[in-house]
Each structure stands twice: as C-alpha cells, then as structure tokens.
CSV table of C-alpha atoms in Angstrom, one decimal:
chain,number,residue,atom,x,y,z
N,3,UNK,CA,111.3,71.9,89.2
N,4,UNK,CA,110.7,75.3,91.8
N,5,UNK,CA,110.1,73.1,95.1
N,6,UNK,CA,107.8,75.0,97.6
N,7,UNK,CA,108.2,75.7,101.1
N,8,UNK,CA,110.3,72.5,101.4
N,9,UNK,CA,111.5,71.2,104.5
N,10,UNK,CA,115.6,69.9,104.3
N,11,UNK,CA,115.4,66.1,103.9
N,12,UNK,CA,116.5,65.7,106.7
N,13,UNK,CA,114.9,67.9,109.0
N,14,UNK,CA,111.4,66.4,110.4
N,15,UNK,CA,108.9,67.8,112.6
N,16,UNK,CA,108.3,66.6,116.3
N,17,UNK,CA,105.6,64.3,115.5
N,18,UNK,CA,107.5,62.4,112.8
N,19,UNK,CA,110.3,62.1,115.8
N,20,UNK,CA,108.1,60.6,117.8
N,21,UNK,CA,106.3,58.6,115.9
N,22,UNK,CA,110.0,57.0,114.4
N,23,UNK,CA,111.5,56.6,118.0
N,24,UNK,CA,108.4,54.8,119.3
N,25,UNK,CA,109.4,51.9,116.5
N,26,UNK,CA,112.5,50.7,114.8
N,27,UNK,CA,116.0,52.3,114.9
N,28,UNK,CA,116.6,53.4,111.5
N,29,UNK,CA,119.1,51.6,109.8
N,30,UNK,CA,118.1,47.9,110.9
N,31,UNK,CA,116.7,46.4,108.5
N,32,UNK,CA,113.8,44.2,109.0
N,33,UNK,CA,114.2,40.5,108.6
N,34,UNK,CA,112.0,38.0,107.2
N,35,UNK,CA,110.4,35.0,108.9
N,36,UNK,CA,106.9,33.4,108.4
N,37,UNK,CA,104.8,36.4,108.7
N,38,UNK,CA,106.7,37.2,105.4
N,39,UNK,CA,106.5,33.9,103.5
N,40,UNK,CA,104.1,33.4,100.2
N,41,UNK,CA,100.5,32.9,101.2
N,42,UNK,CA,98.0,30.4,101.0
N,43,UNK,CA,95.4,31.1,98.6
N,44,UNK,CA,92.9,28.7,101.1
N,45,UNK,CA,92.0,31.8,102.3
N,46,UNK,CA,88.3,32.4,103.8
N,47,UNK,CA,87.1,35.6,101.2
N,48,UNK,CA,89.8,35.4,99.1
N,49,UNK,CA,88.9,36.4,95.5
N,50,UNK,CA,90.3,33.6,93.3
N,51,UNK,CA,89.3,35.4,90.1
N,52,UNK,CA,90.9,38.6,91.1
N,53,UNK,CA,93.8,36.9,92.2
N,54,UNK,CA,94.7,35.4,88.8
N,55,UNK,CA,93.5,38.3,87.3
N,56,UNK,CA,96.2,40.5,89.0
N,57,UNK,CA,99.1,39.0,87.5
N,58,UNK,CA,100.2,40.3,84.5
N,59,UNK,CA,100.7,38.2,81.2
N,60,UNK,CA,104.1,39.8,80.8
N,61,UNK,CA,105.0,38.9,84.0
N,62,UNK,CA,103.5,35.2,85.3
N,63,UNK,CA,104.0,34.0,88.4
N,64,UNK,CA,106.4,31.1,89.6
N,65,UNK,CA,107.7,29.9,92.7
N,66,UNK,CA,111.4,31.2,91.4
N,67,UNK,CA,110.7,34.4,90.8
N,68,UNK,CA,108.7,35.2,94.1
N,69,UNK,CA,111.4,33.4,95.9
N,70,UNK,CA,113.8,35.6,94.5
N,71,UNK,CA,112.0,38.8,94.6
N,72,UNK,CA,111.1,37.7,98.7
N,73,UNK,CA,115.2,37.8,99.3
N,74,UNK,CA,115.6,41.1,97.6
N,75,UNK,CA,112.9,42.8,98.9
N,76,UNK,CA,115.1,42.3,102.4
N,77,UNK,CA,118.4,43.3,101.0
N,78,UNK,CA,119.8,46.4,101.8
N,79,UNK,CA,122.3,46.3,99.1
N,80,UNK,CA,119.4,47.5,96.7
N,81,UNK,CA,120.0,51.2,98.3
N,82,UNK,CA,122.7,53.2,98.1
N,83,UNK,CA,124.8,53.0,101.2
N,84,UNK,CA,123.2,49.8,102.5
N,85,UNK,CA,121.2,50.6,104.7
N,86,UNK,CA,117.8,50.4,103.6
N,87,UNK,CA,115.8,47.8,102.1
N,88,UNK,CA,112.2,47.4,100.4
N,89,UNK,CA,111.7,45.9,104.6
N,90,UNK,CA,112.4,49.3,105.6
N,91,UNK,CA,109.2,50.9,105.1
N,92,UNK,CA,107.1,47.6,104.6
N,93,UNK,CA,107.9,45.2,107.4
N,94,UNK,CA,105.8,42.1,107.8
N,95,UNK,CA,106.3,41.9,111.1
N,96,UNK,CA,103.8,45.5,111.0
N,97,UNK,CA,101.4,43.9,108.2
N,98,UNK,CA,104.1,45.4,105.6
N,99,UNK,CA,103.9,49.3,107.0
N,100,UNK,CA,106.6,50.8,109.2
N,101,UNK,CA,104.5,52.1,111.9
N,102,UNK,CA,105.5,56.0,111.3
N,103,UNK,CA,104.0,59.2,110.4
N,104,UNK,CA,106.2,59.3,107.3
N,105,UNK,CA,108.9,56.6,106.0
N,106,UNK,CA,112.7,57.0,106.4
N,107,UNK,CA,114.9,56.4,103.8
N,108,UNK,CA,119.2,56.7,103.7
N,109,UNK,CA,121.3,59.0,106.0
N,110,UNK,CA,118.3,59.6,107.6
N,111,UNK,CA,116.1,61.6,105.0
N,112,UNK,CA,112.4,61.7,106.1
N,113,UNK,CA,110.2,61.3,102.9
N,114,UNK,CA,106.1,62.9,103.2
N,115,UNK,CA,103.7,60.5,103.0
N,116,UNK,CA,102.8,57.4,105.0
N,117,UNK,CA,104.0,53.9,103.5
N,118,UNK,CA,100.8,51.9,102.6
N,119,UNK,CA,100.8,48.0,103.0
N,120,UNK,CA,101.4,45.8,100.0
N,121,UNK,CA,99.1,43.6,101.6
N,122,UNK,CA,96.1,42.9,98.5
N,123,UNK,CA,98.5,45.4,96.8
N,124,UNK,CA,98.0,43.1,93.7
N,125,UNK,CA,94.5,44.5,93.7
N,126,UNK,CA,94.9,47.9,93.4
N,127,UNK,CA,94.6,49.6,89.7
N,128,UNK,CA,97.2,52.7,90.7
N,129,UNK,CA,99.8,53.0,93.2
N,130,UNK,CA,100.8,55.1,95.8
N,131,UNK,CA,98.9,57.8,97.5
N,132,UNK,CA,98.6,59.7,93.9
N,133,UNK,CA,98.6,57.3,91.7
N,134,UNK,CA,101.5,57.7,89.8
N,135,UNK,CA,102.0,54.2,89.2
N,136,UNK,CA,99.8,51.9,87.7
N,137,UNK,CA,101.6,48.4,88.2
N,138,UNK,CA,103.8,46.9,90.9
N,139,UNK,CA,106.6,46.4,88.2
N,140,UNK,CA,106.4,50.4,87.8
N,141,UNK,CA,105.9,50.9,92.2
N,142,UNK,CA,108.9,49.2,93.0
N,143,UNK,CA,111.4,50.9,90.4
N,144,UNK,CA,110.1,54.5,92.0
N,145,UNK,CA,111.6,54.0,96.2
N,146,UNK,CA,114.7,52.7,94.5
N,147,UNK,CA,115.8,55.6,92.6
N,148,UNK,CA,114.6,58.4,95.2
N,149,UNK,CA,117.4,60.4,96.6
N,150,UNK,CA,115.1,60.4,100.3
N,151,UNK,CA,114.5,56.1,99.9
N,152,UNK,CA,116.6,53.8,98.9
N,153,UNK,CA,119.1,56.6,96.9
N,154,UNK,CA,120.2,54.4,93.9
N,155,UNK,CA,120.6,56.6,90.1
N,156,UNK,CA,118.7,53.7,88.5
N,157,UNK,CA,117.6,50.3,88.9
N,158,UNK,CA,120.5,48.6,87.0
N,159,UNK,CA,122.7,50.4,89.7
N,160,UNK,CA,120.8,48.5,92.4
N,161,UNK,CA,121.1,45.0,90.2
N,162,UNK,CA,125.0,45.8,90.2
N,163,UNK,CA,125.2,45.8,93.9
N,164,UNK,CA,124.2,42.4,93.6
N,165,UNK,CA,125.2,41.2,90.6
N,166,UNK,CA,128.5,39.5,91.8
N,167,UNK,CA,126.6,37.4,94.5
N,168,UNK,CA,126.9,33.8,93.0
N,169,UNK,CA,123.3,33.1,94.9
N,170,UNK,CA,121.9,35.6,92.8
N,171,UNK,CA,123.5,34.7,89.5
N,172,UNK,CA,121.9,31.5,89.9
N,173,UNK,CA,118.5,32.5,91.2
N,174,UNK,CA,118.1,35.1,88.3
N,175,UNK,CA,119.2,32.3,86.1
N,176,UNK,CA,116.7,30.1,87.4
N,177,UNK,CA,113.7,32.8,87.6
N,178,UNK,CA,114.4,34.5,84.2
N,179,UNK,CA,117.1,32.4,82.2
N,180,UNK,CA,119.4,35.4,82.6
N,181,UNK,CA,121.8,37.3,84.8
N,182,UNK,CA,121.2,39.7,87.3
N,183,UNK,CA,119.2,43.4,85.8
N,184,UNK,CA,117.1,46.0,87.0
N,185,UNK,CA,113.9,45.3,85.0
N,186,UNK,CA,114.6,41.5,86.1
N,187,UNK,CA,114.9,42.7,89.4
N,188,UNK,CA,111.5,44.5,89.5
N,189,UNK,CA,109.7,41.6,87.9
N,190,UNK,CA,110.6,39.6,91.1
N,191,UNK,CA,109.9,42.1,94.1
N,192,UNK,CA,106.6,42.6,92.1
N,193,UNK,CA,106.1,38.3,91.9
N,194,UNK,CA,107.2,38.5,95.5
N,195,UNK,CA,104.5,40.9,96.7
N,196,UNK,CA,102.0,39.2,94.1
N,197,UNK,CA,102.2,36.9,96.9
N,198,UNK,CA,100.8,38.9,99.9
N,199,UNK,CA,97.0,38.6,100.0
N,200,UNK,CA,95.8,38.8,103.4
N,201,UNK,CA,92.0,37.5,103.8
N,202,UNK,CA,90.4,35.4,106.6
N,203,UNK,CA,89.7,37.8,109.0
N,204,UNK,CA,86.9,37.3,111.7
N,205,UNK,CA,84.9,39.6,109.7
N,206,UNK,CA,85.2,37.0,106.3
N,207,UNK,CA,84.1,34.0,108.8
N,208,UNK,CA,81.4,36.2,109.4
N,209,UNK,CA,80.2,36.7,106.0
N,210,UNK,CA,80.8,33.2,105.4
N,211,UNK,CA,78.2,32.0,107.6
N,212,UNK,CA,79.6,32.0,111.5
N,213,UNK,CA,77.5,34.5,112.9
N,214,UNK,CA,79.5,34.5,116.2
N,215,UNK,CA,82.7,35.2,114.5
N,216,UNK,CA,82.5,39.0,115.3
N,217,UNK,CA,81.4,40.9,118.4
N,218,UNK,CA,77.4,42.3,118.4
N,219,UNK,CA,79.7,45.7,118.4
N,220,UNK,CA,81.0,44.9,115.2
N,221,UNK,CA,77.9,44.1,113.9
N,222,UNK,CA,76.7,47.1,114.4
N,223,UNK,CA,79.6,48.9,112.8
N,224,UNK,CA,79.6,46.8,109.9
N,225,UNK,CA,75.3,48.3,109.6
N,226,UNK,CA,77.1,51.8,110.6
N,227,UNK,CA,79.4,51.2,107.9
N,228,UNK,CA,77.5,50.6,104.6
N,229,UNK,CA,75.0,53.5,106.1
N,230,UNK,CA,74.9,56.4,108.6
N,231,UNK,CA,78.6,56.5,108.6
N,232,UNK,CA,78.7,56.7,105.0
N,233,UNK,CA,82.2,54.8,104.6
N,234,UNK,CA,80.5,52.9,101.7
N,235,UNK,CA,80.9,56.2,99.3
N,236,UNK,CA,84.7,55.7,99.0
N,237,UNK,CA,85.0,52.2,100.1
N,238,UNK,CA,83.5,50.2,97.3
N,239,UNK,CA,79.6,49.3,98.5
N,240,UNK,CA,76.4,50.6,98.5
N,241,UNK,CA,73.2,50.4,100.6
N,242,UNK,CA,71.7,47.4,98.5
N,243,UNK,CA,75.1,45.7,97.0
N,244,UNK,CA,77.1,45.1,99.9
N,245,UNK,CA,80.5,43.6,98.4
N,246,UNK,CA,83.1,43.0,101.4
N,247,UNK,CA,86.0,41.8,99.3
N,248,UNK,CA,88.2,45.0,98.8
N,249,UNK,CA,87.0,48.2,100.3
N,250,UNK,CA,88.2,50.2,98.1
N,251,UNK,CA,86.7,52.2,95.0
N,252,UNK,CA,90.2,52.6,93.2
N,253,UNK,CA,89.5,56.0,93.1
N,254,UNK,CA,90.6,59.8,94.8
N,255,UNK,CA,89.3,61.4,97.1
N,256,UNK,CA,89.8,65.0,99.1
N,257,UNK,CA,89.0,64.3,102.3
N,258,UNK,CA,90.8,67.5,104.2
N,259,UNK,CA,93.5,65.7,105.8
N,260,UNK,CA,96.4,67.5,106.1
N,261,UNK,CA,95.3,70.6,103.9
N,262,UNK,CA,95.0,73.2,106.1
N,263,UNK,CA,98.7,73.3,106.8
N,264,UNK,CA,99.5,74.5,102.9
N,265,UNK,CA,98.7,77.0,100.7
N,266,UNK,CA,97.2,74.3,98.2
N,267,UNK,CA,97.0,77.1,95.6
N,268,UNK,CA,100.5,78.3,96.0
N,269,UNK,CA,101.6,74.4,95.4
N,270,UNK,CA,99.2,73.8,93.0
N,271,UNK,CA,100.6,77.1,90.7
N,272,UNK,CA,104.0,76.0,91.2
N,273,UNK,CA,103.2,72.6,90.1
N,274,UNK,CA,101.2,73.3,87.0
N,275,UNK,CA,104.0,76.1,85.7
N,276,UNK,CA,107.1,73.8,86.8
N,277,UNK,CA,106.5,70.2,87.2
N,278,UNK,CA,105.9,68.1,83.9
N,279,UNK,CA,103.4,65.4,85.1
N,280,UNK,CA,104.5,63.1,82.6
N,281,UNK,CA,108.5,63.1,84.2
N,282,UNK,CA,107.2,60.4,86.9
N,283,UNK,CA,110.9,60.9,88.6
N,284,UNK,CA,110.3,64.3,89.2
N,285,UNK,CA,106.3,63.6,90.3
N,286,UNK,CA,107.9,61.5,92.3
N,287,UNK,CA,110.5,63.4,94.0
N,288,UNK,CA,108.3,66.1,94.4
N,289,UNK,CA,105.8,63.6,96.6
N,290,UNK,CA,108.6,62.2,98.7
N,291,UNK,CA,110.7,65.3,98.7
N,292,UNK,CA,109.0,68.4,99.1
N,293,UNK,CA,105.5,70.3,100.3
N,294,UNK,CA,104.1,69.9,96.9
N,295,UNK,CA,103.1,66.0,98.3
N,296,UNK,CA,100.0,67.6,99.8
N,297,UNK,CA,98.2,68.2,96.0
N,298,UNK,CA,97.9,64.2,95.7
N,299,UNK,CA,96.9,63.5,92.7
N,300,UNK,CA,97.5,66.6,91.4
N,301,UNK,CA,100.4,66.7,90.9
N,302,UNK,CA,100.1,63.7,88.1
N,303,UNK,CA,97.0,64.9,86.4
N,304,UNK,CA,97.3,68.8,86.6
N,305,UNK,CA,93.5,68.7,87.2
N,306,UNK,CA,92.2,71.5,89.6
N,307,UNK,CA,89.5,68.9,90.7
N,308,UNK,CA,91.9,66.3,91.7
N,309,UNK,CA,93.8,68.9,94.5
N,310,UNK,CA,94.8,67.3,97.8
N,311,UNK,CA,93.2,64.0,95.8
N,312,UNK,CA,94.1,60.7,97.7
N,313,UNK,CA,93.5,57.4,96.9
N,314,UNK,CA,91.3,55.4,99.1
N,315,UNK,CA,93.0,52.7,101.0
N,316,UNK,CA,92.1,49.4,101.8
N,317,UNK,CA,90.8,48.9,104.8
N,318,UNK,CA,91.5,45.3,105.6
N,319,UNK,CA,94.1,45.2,108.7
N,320,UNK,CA,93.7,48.8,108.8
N,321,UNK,CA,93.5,48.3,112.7
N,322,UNK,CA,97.4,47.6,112.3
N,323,UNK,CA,98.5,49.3,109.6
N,324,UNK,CA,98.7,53.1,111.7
N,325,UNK,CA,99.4,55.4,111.7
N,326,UNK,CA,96.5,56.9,109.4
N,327,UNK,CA,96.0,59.2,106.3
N,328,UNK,CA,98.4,59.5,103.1
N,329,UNK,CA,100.6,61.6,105.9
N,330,UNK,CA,100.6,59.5,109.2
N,331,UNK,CA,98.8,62.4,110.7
N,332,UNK,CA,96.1,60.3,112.5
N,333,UNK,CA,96.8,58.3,115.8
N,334,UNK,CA,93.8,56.3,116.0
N,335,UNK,CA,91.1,54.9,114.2
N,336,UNK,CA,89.1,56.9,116.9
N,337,UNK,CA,91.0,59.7,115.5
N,338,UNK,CA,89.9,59.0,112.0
N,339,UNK,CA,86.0,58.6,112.7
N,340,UNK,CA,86.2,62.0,114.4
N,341,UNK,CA,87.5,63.2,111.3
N,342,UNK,CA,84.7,62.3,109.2
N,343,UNK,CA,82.0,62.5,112.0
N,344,UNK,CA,82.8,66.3,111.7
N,345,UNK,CA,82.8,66.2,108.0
N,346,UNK,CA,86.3,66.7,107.4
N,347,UNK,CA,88.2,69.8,107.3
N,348,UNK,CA,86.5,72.0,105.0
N,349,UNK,CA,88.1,73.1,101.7
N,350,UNK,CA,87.3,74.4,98.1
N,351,UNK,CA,88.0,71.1,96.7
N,352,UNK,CA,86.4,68.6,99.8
N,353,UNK,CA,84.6,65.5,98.9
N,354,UNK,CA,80.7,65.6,98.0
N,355,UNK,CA,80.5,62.4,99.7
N,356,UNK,CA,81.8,64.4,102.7
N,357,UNK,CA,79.4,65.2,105.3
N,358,UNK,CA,78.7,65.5,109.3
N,359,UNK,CA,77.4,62.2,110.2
N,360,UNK,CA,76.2,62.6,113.5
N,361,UNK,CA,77.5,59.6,115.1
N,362,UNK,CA,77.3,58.6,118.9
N,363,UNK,CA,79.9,58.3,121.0
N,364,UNK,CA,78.4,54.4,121.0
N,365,UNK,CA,78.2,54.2,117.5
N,366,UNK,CA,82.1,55.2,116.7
N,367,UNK,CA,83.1,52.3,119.5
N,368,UNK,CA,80.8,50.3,116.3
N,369,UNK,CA,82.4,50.7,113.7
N,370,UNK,CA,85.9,50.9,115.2
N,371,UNK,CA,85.1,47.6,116.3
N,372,UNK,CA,83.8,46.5,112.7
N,373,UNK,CA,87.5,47.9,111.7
N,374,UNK,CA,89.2,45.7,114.0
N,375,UNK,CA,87.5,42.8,112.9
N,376,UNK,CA,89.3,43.4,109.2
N,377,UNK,CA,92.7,41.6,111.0
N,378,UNK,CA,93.7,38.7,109.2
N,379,UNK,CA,94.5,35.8,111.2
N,380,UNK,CA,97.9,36.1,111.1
N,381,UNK,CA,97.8,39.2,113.0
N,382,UNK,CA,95.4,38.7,115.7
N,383,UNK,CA,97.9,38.7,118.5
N,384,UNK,CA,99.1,42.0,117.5
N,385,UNK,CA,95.9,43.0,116.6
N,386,UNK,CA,94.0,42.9,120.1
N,387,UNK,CA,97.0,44.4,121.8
N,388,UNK,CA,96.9,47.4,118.9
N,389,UNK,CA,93.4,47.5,120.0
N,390,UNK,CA,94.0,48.2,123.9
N,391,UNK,CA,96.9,50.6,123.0
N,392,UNK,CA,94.3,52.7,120.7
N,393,UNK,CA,91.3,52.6,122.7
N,394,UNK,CA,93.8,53.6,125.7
N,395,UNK,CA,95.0,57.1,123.9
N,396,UNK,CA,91.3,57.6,122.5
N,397,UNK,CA,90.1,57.6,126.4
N,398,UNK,CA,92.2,61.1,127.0
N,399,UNK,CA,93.2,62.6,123.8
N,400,UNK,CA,90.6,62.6,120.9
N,401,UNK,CA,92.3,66.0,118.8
N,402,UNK,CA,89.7,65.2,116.3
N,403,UNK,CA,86.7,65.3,118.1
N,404,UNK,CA,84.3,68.5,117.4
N,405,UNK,CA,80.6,67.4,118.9
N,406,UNK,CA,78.9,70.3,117.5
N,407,UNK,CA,80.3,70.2,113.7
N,408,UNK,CA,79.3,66.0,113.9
N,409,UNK,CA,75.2,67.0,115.0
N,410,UNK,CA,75.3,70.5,112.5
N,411,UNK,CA,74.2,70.7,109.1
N,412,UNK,CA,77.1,71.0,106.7
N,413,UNK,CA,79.1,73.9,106.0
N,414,UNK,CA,78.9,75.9,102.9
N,415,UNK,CA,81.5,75.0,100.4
N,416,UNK,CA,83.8,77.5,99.6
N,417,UNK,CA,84.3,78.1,95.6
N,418,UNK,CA,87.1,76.4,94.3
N,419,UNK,CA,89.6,78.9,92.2
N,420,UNK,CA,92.9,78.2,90.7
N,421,UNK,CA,93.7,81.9,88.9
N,422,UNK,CA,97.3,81.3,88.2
N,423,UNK,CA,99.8,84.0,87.1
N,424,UNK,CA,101.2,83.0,83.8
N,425,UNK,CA,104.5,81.9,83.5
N,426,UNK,CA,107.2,84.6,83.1
C-alpha cells in the first residue's frame, strides 16, 4: 500500500500534544472500578428489545464471559510491550473515550482518528469512524493487531501473553469450556462491552413524563434539535416521528470536518490504485497509520460518493465524550454548532443535509444545553463540571464561528470529480 503524505507514527502535531498532556500519562493504564462494572438494564429509556437483539446467537451472553472479557479489557499484557490496554483509549472513568484529539497506542505512536465510546456500542450496525467492522467480535480484533495500538501480529499472540495465568485458564474454562485463544478472547471483550448501555439521563426522565427534569434551555434545544438546527437529518428523527432512543441513523455522512487540510483526491487515487478494500488490516492501518484516514468511508467502499464519509455518532453523553469529530479536531460542543451553523466546510462531496442554519447566539446556548442533558446518571458530576470548563473556552475562543456564512444562503457546490490516472 503507497501511504500518502504520512506523518512518522510517532511524530504528532501541537494540538494532539496538548490535547494528550492535558489528560493521562501515556503508559498508565486505566483501572477499573464501578463506573466500569456491567450495567443495570433498569434503566429509564433503555431499549429492551434492541438490547437482546444486539447479541449475537453465536455469541450469547453470560455473566462468565462478560466477567472475563471486563478483566481483559484492562490488561495490558494484550499489547505488545505491555503497555497498553483496551482502557487505554476507552476509560470509563471518561465515559469509555480517552479525552484526546487522537488515541495513543505503544512506544508512543499517535494513531488519526478520535476513539469513540463503547457506550450503546452494542447498537451500532458498523464500527469505527468508517465502518470497517460490522460486529464487536470483528472491532476488538482490529486495535489489537495495529502496529500504532496495541502492536500484537495476531490475536492468538495476545491470548499467549496470557495464556499461562492460572486465573485465566480457569475463567476461559469456565466462559467457553476451553483454554485461553484469540477468537475466545474477542468473544469476551465483545460480552464485556455488550454490557455498557448507558440510558437514564435527565433528558429520558424527561420523555418519560417529568417535565422538570431538564432546564426550559434544554427544551428549547431539544425543539431546535428535531428542527431549525436540522440535527434530526443524520441523527435518526424526523419533524413528526420524534424517536429519542439512539441518535444515530447508522449511516455516513461528509460533514467537512477536517477536509480542507488534504488533498482528498490525491488520497482518494492512491487509495483506489493501491489499497485492496477487502484487506481490512491494511484498511485498517491505513485509518490509524497514515493521511489516507481523512477518505472515511472510502477507503472500505472505493465509492467516490462516500469520500471524507463518517459515521454519525451517538450523541448520548456526548457532553463528555470530547473531544469532537472522527479527528478530535473540535473543542467544544459550541465549537461543533458553529460548525454546522455555518454549513460546514464546503466540499465537492459535502452533505445535502448540510446547510446554514441561521441560529442565534441564544439558540446554540439551546441546544448545547439539550446536549448536556444526554449525561447518564452516572456521569452527572463530571458532567456539570465538563459543562463549566466548555462554556468557559466558548466565552473567548469560538474558531468556528462565521456570523455571516450561518444568516447567508448556501454556497454553491462545487462538482465532485475523481479523474484518476490509470495505474502504471
């Protein structure tokens, strides 16, 4: 695979220095604790038929299995020098993210895209920013076996650095009647994070009936939401069927994040010549490794439609789950209303959904405030502090923020055009 313009694994830009020195040192590993235990399914909004319905019949649940998977998803023998563990880049002490622009696996080797919650991960039909995998068996063999995660040549080299460990002989044995092996050992992180819905936010109590659960604010954004702001075109609802379980469409979307720093069409050549979409390792090592991360999608369907493609993210704890975007490139949830208040960042391949909304100043206090009422219980401490810090930076820095684009009529598209050189 021809990787272009890429950046040394471990050489990362000022902002990705930042961002990982304002959190945690890399190489401690995150430990457990309650905010990482199983959760209750006596959840207010939790779908109970969707729940069930996310399990796989080749891989049922049992308390076994998701016990084991919850010890090796904090081991940092999975990796290759030790260092790292599935904690690493999903800590649940940060709602399962890491809190940086872009995740850091072994001997320091920054990756290029943002680590998304497994939070209602169990919901999702593809994983990963492009979609490249389409269960949670397949998402947790993919960090393992990247040279810039976790570093290991396989999976059954990460089940041998535990294979000795009489605890694990006997909890495999237990969970799957065997010893210790790497498809065994997927089948349990993926039980483990089976376990992780996260529900009964203020904003559920709300729907549920407690009209004062949420500020008049949020109210308003929550209105904002499902109509001037247009969030309901990727996020799963329309004007008359207002569904607030999931947020998400399951689909891909251009947005502009991010795509004016490449030459999308460059990448996108290279790609289509040199990358064989069907090799997931090498999709994937071209997402975590190199430039070629900023065609999405792209790069696993070869589609000219689905350049700079993304998938939409669930929004619930989104108010702690920052930094924003498939690349960490958004502060703020201030930040990411100015983005589409403006209408995005203009591209061939941008959107239809994406527009100038004209929203008030008022009116993006709204819906932030709808946003921040997605916190699950669990996290409302963190939450209202995340809150103060954010509304804090959006009082003198709001990068995003273009007035004029937000109350103009929307720009002319540019054609899309993918002429390619033919292969020599």
């Amino acid at each position: 695979m021809l990787v272009v313009g890429c950046k040394s694994a471990n050489q990362a830009t000022s902002s990705q220095l930042a961002s990982s020195e304002a959190t945690t040192v890399p190489g401690l590993i995150p430990a457990g604790g309650p905010l990482a235990a199983p959760k209750s399914s006596a959840q207010v909004g939790l779908p109970a038929a969707a729940t069930l319905a996310g399990v796989p019949a080749d891989n049922p649940q049992s308390t076994d299995k998701a016990a084991l998977g919850e010890k090796l998803f904090f081991d940092g023998r999975l990796s290759l020098d030790g260092t790292v563990a599935c904690s690493t880049c999903h800590d649940p002490a940060r709602a399962f993210t890491d809190g940086r622009s872009v995740s850091i696996g072994i001997k320091g080797r920054f990756g290029q895209r943002n680590a998304p919650t497994i939070l209602n991960a169990l919901y999702n039909k593809a994983l990963f920013w492009d979609g490249r995998a389409v269960t949670l068996e397949d998402q947790t063999a993919f960090p393992i076996q990247n040279p810039s995660e976790m570093g290991q040549p396989n999976l059954d080299a990460a089940a041998a650095a535990i294979a000795e460990d009489r605890e694990y002989q006997q909890a495999f044995q237990k969970a799957f009647g065997r010893l210790p092996n790497g498809p065994d050992l997927a089948r349990a992180i993926a039980s483990y994070e089976r376990t992780q819905f996260s529900f009964a936010s203020p904003f559920d109590s709300f729907i549920a009936g407690n009209k004062d659960a949420i500020s008049d604010s949020a109210k308003r954004g929550w209105e904002l939401f499902v109509a001037k702001a247009r969030c309901n075109t990727c996020h799963a609802l329309t004007d008359t069927r207002r569904d607030p379980t999931f947020f998400i469409d399951q689909q891909f979307h251009n947005t502009g994040v991010g795509i004016v720093q490449h030459n999308v069409v460059a990448l996108a050549c290279s790609a289509r010549a040199r990358l064989n979409s069907g090799d997931r390792i090498a999709v994937d090592q071209a997402a975590i490794q190199s430039e070629l991360s900023a065609l999405g999608s792209f790069l696993v369907t070869k589609q000219q439609a689905d350049i700079a493609t993304f998938k939409t993210p669930n929004l619930r704890n989104v108010l702690i789950t920052g930094p924003y975007f498939h690349d960490g490139s958004v502060r703020t949830l201030w930040d990411v209303v100015d983005h589409y208040n403006k209408g995005g960042a203009v591209n061939p391949w941008l959107d239809r959904d994406i527009q100038p909304l004209a929203l008030s100043e008022t009116e993006i206090d709204d819906v932030v405030a709808f946003l921040a009422s997605l916190t699950s219980a669990q996290y409302r401490e963190q939450g209202v502090k995340e809150l103060a810090r954010q509304r804090e930076i959006a009082r003198t820095s709001r990068p995003l923020r273009d007035t004029a684009r937000a109350f103009g009529p929307k720009p002319t598209q540019p054609n899309p055009a993918l002429a390619c050189a033919p292969e020599r």
